[in-house]
Short mmCIF file of C-alpha atoms in Angstrom, two decimals:
data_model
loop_
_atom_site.label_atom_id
_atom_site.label_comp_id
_atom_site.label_asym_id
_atom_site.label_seq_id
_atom_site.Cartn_x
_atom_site.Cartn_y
_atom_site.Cartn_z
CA UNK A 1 -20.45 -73.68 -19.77
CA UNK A 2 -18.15 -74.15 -22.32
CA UNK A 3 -16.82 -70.76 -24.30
CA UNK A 4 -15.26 -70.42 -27.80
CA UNK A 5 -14.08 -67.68 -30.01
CA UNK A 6 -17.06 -68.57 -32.30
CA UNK A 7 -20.03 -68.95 -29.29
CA UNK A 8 -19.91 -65.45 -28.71
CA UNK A 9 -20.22 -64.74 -31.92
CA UNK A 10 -24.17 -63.96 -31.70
CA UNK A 11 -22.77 -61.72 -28.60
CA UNK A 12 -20.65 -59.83 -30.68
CA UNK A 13 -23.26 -59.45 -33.61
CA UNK A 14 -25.49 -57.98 -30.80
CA UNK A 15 -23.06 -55.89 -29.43
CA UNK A 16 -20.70 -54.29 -32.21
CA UNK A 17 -22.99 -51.47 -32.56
CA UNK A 18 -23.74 -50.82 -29.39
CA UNK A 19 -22.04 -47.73 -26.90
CA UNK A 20 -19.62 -48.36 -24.63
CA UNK A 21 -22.15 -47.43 -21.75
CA UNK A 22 -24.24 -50.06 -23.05
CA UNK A 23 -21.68 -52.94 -23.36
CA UNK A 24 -20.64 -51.87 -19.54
CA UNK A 25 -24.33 -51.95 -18.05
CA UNK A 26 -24.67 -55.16 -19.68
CA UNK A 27 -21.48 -56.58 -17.84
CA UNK A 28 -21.98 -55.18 -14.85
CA UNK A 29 -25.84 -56.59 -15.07
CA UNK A 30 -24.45 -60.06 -15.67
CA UNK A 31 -21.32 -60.10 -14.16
CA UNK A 32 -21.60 -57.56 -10.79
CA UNK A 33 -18.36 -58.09 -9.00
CA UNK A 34 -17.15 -60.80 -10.72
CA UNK A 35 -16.24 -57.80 -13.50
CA UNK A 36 -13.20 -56.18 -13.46
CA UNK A 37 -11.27 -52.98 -15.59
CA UNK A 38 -7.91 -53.06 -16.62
CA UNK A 39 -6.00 -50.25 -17.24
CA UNK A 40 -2.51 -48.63 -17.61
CA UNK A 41 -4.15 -45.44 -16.55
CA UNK A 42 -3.34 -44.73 -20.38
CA UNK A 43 -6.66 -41.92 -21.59
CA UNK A 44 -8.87 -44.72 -23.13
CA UNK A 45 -8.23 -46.55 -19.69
CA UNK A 46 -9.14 -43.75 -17.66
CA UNK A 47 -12.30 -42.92 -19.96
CA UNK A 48 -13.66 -46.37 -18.98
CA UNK A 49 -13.27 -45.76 -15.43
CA UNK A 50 -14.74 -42.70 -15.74
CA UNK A 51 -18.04 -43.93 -17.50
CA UNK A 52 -18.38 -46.73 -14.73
CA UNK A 53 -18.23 -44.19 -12.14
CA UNK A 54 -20.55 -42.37 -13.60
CA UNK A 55 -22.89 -44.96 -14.41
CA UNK A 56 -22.44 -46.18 -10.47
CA UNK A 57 -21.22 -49.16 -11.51
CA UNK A 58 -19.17 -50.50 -8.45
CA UNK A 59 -16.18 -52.72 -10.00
CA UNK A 60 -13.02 -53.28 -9.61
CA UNK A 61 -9.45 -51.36 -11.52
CA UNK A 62 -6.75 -53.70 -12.03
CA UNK A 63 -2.97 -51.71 -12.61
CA UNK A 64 -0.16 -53.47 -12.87
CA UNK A 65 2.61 -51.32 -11.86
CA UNK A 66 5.84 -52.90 -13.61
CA UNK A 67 8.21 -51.02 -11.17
CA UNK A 68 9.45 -48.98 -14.57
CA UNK A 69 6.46 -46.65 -15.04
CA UNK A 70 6.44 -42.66 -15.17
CA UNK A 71 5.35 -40.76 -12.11
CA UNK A 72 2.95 -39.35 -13.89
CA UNK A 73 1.29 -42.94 -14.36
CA UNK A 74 1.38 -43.44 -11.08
CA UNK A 75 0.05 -40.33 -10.00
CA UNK A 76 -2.75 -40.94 -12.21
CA UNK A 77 -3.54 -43.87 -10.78
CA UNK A 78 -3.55 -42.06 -7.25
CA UNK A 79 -5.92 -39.59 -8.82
CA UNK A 80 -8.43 -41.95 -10.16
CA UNK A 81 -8.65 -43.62 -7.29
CA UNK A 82 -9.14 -40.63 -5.38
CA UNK A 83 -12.34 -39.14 -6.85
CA UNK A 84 -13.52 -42.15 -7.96
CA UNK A 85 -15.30 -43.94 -5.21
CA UNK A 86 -17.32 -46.42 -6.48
CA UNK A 87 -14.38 -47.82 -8.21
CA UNK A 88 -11.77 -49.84 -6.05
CA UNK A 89 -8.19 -49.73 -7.52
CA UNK A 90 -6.21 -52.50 -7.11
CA UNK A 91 -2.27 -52.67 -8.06
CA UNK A 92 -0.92 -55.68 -8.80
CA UNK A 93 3.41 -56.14 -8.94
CA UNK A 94 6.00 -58.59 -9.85
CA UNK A 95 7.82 -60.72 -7.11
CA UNK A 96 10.87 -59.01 -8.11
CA UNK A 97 12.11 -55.58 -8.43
CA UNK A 98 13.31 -54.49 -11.61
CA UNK A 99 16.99 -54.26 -9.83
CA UNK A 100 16.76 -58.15 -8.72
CA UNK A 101 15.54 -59.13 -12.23
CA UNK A 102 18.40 -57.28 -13.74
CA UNK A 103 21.06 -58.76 -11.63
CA UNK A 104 19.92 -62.52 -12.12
CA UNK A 105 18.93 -62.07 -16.29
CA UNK A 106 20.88 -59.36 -17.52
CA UNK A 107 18.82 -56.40 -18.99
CA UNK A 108 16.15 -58.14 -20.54
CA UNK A 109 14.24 -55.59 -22.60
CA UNK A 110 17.45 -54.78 -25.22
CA UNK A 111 16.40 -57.87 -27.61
CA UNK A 112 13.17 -58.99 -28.79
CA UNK A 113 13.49 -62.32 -26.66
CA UNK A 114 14.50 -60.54 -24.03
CA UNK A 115 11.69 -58.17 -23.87
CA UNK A 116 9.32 -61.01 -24.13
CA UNK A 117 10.47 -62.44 -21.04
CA UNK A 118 10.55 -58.94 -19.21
CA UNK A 119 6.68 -58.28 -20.18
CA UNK A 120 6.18 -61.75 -19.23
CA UNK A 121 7.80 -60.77 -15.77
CA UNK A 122 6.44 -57.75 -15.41
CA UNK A 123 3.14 -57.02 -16.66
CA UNK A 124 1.23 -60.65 -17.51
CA UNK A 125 2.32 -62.52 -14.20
CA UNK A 126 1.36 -60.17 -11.95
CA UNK A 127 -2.21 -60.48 -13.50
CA UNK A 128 -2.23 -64.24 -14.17
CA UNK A 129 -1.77 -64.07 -10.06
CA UNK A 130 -5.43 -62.65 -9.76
CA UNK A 131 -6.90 -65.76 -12.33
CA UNK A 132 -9.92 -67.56 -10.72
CA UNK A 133 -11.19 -63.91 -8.59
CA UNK A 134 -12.78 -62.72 -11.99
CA UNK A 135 -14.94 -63.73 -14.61
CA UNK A 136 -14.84 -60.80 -16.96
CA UNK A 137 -11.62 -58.20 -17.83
CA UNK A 138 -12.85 -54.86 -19.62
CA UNK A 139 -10.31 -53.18 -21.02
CA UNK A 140 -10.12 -50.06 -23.75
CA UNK A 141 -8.88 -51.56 -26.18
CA UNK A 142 -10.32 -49.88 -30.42
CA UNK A 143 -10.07 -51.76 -33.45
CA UNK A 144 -8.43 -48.30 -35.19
CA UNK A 145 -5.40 -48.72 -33.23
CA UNK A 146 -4.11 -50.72 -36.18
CA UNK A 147 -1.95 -53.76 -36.49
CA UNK A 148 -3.20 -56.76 -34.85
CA UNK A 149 -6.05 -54.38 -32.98
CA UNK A 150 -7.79 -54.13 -36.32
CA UNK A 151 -9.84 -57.36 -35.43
CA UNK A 152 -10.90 -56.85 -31.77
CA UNK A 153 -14.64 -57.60 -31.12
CA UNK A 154 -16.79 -56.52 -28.13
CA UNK A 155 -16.21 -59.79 -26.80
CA UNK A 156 -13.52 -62.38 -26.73
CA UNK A 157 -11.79 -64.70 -24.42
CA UNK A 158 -8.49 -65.18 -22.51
CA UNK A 159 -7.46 -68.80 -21.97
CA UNK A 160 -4.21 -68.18 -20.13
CA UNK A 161 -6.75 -65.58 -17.62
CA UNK A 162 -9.96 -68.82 -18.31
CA UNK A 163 -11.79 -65.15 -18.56
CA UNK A 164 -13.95 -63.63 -20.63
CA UNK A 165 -12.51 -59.92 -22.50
CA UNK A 166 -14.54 -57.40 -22.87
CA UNK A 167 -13.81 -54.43 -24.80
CA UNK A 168 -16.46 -51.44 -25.04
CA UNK A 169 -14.51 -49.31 -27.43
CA UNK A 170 -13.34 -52.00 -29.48
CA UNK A 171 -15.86 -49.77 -32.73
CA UNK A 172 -14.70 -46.22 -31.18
CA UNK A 173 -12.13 -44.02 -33.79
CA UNK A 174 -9.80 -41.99 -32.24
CA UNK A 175 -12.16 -38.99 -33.21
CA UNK A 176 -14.67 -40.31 -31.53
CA UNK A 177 -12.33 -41.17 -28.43
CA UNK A 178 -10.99 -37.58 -28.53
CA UNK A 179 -14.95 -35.68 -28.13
CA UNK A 180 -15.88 -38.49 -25.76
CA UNK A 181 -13.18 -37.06 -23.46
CA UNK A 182 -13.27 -33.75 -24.11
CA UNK A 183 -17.15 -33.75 -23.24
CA UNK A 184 -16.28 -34.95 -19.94
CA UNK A 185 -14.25 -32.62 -17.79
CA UNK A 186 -13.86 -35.47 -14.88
CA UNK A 187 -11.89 -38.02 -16.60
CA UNK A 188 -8.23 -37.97 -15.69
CA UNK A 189 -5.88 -38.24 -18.16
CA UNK A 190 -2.23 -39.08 -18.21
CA UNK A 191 -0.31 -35.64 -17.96
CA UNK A 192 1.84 -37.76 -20.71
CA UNK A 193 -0.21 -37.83 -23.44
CA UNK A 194 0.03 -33.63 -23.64
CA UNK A 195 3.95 -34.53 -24.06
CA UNK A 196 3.40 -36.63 -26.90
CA UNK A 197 3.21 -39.96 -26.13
CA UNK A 198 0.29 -41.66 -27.73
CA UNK A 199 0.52 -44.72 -26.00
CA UNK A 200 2.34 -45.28 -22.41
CA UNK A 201 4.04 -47.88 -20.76
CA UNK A 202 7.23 -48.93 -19.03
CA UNK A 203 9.91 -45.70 -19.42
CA UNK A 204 12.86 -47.55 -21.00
CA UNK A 205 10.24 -49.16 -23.95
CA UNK A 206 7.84 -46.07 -24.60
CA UNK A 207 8.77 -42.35 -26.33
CA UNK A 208 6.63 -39.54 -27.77
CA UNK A 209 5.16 -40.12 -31.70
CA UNK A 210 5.71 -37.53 -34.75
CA UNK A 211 1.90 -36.46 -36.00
CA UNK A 212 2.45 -38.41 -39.01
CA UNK A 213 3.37 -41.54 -36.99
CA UNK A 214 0.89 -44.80 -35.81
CA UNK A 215 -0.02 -44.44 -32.06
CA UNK A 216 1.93 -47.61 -31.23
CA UNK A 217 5.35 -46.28 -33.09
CA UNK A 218 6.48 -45.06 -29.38
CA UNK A 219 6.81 -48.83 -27.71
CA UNK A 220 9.64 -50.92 -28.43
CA UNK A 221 11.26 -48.04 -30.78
CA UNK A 222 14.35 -50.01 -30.13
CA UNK A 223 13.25 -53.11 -31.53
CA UNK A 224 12.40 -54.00 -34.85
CA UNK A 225 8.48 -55.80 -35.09
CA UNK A 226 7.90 -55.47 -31.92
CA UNK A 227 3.96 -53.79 -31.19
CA UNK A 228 2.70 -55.67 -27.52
CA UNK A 229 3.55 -56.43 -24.28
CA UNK A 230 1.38 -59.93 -25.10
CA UNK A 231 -1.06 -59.15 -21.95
CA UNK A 232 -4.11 -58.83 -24.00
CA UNK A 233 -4.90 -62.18 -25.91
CA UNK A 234 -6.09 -60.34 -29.17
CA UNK A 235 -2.09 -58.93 -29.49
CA UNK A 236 -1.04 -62.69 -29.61
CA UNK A 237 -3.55 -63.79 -32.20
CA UNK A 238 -7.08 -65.81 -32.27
CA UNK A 239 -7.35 -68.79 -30.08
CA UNK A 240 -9.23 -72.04 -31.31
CA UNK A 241 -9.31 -73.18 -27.76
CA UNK A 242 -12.27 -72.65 -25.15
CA UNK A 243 -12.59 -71.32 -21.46
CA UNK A 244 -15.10 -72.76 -18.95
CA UNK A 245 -17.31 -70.36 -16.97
CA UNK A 246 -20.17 -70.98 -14.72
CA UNK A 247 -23.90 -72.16 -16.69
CA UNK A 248 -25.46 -69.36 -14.55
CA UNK A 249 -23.96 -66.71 -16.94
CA UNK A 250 -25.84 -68.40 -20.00
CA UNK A 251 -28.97 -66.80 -20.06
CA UNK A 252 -27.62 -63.30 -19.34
CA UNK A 253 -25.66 -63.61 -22.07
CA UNK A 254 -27.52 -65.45 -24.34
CA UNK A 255 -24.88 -67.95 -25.44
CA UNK A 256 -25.09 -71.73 -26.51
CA UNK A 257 -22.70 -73.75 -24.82
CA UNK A 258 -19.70 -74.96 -27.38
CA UNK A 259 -20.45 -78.31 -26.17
CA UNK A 260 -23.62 -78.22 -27.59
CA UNK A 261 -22.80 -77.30 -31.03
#
């Protein structure tokens, strides 16, 4: 079955009101195994884990670990994947270490070019690596982040991953985000967010915000117009291409084929 941005488009119109819960039953449903989260371990991250525990959803958490990451990411990995046992927690690295990358390309991440190949390197190979074992990626990704997250839908798809994205907060505010965690005392969350970092990700490319800063004003400080790492397809823009998945998913999801159209 052939998907494009504009098939799903009854799926999204289905779906943009719905709960996160909801969205994530409905994956799981269609999807079982073949689902998978990804997360930096970031709060939003850890919130979906934490609702697909609770819902007993057995699936799987894919972390890439860049090699330049906080403990405290790290350890929250370690901790999700302690008390959450339905969930399996996979971490997924680059071939090189950060050392070895250094010494053969120079210290990538001090110029926008450069830091484009170091993401590249570092955060969307090691995923591309795992292309073909999964059908679906959830991530946490909210439409109030700003910037180019202003026009994520419930569902999208990734033609460099030939995935499906699915994103069940993609209609949540940050309000909304805040009481949704609060309510739940078993979600772990980042020790790093209580030191002021809104958003988290390598340690040489991420600081704490002011209050009266955006959430993404701590990546890239350095570097002028930069916002994304490029791992999620929604940062790098709408695609007019398609993705082929199997025609068994088609009347779970209740989705013409493109080809048809």
């Amino acid at each position: 079955m052939r998907v494009t941005e504009a098939s799903l488009e009854p799926l999204n119109e289905r779906f943009l009101r719905a709960s996160p819960v909801e969205i994530l039953r409905f994956v799981h449903r269609i999807f079982g195994r073949r689902a998978a989260l990804l997360t930096s371990m970031q709060r939003a991250g850890t919130l979906l884990a934490r609702i697909a525990e609770r819902e007993g959803l057995d699936l799987d958490v894919l972390f890439v670990d860049t090699g330049l990451l906080h403990p405290q990411t790290l350890a929250t990995r370690d901790e999700l994947a302690r008390t959450h046992g339905r969930l399996t927690v996979f971490t997924l690295s680059p071939e090189r270490s950060f050392e070895e990358q250094t010494a053969e390309e120079g210290l990538l991440y001090l110029s926008k070019e450069g830091q484009e190949r170091c993401c590249d390197l570092r955060k969307k190979q090691p995923l591309e690596r795992v292309r073909g074992r999964y059908d679906v990626l959830v991530s946490a990704l909210r439409r109030d982040e700003g910037g180019a997250r202003s026009r994520v839908l419930p569902f999208s798809i990734d033609t460099e991953m030939r995935a499906l994205r699915v994103h069940p907060f993609a209609a949540v505010a940050r309000e909304e985000l805040d009481r949704m965690i609060a309510a739940d005392p078993e979600v772990i969350v980042n020790p790093l967010h209580a030191m002021g970092f809104a958003t988290i990700g390598c340690y040489p490319c991420t600081t704490p915000v002011r209050p009266d800063e955006s959430e993404r004003a701590g990546r890239w400080r350095h570097l002028e117009g930069v916002a994304y790492c490029g791992i999620n397809p929604v940062d790098r823009g709408a695609s007019t291409e398609a993705i082929e998945i199997a025609d068994r998913y088609a009347d779970g999801l209740g989705i013409v084929s493109a080809r048809a159209r």
